[in-house]
JSON list of C-alpha atoms in Angstrom, two decimals:
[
{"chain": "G", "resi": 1, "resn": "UNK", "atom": "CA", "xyz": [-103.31, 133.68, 34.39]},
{"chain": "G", "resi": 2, "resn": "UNK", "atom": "CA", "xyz": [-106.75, 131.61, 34.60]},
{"chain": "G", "resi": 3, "resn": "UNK", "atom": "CA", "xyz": [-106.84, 128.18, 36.04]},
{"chain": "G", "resi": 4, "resn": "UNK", "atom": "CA", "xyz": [-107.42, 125.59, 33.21]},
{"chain": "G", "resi": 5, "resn": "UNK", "atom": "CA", "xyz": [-110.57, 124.23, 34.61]},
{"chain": "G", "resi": 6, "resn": "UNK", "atom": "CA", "xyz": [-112.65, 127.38, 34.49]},
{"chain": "G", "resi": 7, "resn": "UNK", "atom": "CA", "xyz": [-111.70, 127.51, 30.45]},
{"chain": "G", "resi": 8, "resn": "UNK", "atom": "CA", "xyz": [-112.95, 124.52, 29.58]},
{"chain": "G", "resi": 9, "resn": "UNK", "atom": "CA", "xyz": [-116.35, 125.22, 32.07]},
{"chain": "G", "resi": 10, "resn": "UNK", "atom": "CA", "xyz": [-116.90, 127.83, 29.97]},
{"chain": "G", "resi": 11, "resn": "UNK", "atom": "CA", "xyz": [-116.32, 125.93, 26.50]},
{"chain": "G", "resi": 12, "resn": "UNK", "atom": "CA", "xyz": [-118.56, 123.47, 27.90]},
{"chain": "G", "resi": 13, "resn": "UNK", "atom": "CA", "xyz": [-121.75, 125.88, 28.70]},
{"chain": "G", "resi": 14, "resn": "UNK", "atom": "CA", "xyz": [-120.93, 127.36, 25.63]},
{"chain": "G", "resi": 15, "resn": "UNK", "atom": "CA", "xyz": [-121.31, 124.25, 23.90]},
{"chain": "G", "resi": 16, "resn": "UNK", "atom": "CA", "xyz": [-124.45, 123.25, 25.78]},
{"chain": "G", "resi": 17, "resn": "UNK", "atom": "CA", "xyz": [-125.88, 126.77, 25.15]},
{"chain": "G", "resi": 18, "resn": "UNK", "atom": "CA", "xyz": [-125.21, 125.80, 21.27]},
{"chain": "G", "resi": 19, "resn": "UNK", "atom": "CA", "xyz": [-126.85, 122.72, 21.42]},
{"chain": "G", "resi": 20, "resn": "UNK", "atom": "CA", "xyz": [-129.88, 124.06, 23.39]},
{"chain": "G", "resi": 21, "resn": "UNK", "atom": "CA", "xyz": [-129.90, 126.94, 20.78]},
{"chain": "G", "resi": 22, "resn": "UNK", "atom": "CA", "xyz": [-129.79, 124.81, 17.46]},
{"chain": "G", "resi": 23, "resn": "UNK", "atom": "CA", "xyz": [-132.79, 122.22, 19.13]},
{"chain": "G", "resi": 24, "resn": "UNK", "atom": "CA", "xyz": [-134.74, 124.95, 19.83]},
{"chain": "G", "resi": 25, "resn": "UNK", "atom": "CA", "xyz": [-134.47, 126.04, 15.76]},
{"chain": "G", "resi": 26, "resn": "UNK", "atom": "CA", "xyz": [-135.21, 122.91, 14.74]},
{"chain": "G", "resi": 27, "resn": "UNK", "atom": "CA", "xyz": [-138.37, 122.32, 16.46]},
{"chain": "G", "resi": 28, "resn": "UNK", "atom": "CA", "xyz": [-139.73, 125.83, 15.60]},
{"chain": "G", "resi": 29, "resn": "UNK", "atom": "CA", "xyz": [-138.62, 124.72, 12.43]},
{"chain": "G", "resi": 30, "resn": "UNK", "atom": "CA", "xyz": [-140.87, 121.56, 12.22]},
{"chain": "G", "resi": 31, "resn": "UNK", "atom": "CA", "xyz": [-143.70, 123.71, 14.02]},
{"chain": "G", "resi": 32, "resn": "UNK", "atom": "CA", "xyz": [-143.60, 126.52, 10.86]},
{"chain": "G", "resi": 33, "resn": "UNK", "atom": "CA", "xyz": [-143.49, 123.47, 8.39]},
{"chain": "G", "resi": 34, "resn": "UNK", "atom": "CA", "xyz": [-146.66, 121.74, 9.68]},
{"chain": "G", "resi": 35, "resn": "UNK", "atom": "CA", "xyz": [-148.54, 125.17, 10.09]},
{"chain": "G", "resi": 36, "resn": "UNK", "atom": "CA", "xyz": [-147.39, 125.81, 6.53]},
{"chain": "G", "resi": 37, "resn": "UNK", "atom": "CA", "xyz": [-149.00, 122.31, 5.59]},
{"chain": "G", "resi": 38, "resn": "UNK", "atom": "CA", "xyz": [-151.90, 122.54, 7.49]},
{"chain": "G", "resi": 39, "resn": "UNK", "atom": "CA", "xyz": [-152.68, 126.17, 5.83]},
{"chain": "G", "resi": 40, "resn": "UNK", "atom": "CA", "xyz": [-151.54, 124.30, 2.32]},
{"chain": "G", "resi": 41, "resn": "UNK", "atom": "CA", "xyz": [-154.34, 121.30, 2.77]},
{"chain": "G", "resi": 42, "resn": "UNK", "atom": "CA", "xyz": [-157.31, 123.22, 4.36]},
{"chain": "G", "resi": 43, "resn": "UNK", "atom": "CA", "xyz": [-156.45, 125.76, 1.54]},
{"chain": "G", "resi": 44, "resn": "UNK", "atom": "CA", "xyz": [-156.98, 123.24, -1.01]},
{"chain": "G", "resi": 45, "resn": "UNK", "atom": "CA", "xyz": [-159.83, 121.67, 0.64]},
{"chain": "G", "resi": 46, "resn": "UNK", "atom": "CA", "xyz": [-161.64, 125.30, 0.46]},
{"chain": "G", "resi": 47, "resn": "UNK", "atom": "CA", "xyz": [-160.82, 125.63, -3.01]},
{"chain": "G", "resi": 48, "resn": "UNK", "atom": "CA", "xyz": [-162.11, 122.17, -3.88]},
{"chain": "G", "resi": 49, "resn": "UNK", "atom": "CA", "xyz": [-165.36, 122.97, -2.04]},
{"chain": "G", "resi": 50, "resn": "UNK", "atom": "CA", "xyz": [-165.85, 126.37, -3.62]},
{"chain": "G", "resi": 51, "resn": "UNK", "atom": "CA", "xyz": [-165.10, 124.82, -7.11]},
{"chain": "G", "resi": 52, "resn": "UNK", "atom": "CA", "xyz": [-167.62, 122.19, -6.62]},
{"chain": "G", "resi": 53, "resn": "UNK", "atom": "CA", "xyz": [-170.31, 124.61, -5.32]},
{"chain": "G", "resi": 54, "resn": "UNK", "atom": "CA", "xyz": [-169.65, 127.00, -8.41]},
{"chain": "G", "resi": 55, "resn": "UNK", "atom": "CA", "xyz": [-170.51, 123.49, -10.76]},
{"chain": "G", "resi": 56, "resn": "UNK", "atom": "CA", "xyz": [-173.26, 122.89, -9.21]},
{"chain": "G", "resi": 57, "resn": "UNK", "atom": "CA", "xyz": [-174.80, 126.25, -9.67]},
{"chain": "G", "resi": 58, "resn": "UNK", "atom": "CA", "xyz": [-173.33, 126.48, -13.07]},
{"chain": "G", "resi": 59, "resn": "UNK", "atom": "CA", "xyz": [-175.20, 123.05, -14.29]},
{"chain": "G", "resi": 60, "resn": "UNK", "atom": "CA", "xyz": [-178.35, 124.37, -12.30]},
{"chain": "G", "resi": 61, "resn": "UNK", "atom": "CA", "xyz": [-178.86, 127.63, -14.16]},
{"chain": "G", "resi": 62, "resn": "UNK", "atom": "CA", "xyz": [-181.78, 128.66, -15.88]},
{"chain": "G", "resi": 63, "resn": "UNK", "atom": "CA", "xyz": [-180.97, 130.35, -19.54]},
{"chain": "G", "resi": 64, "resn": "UNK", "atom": "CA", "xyz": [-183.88, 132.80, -20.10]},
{"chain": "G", "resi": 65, "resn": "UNK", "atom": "CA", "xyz": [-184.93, 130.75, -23.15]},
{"chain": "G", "resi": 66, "resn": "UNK", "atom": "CA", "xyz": [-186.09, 127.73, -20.84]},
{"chain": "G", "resi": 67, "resn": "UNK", "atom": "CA", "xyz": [-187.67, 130.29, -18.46]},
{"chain": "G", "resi": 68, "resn": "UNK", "atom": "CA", "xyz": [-190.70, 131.19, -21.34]}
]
């Protein structure tokens, strides 16, 4: 028979391990969410750009009519 003390070392690095184990998931968590974000925003800050460089061209054309 094991002594009672080594049991309940082991439920207790168990336990630790756990803990270690579920902090480390939530900050790689929180790192993939403000990747995601920062993707998301410069994304949309592209697209914005682009958009506004595509109306400016667009209200800058020349039809051929004007051109004679």
């Amino acid at each position: 028979m094991r002594p009672r003390s080594c049991n309940g070392s082991f439920h207790s690095v168990f336990f630790i391990g756990l803990l270690y184990f579920c902090y480390a998931e939530v900050m790689e968590y929180e790192r993939r969410q403000e990747y995601i974000l920062t993707l998301s925003l410069t994304t949309n800050k592209q697209y914005a750009e682009s958009n506004s460089v595509i109306n400016m061209r667009s209200s800058y054309d020349i039809s051929p009519k004007d051109s004679l």
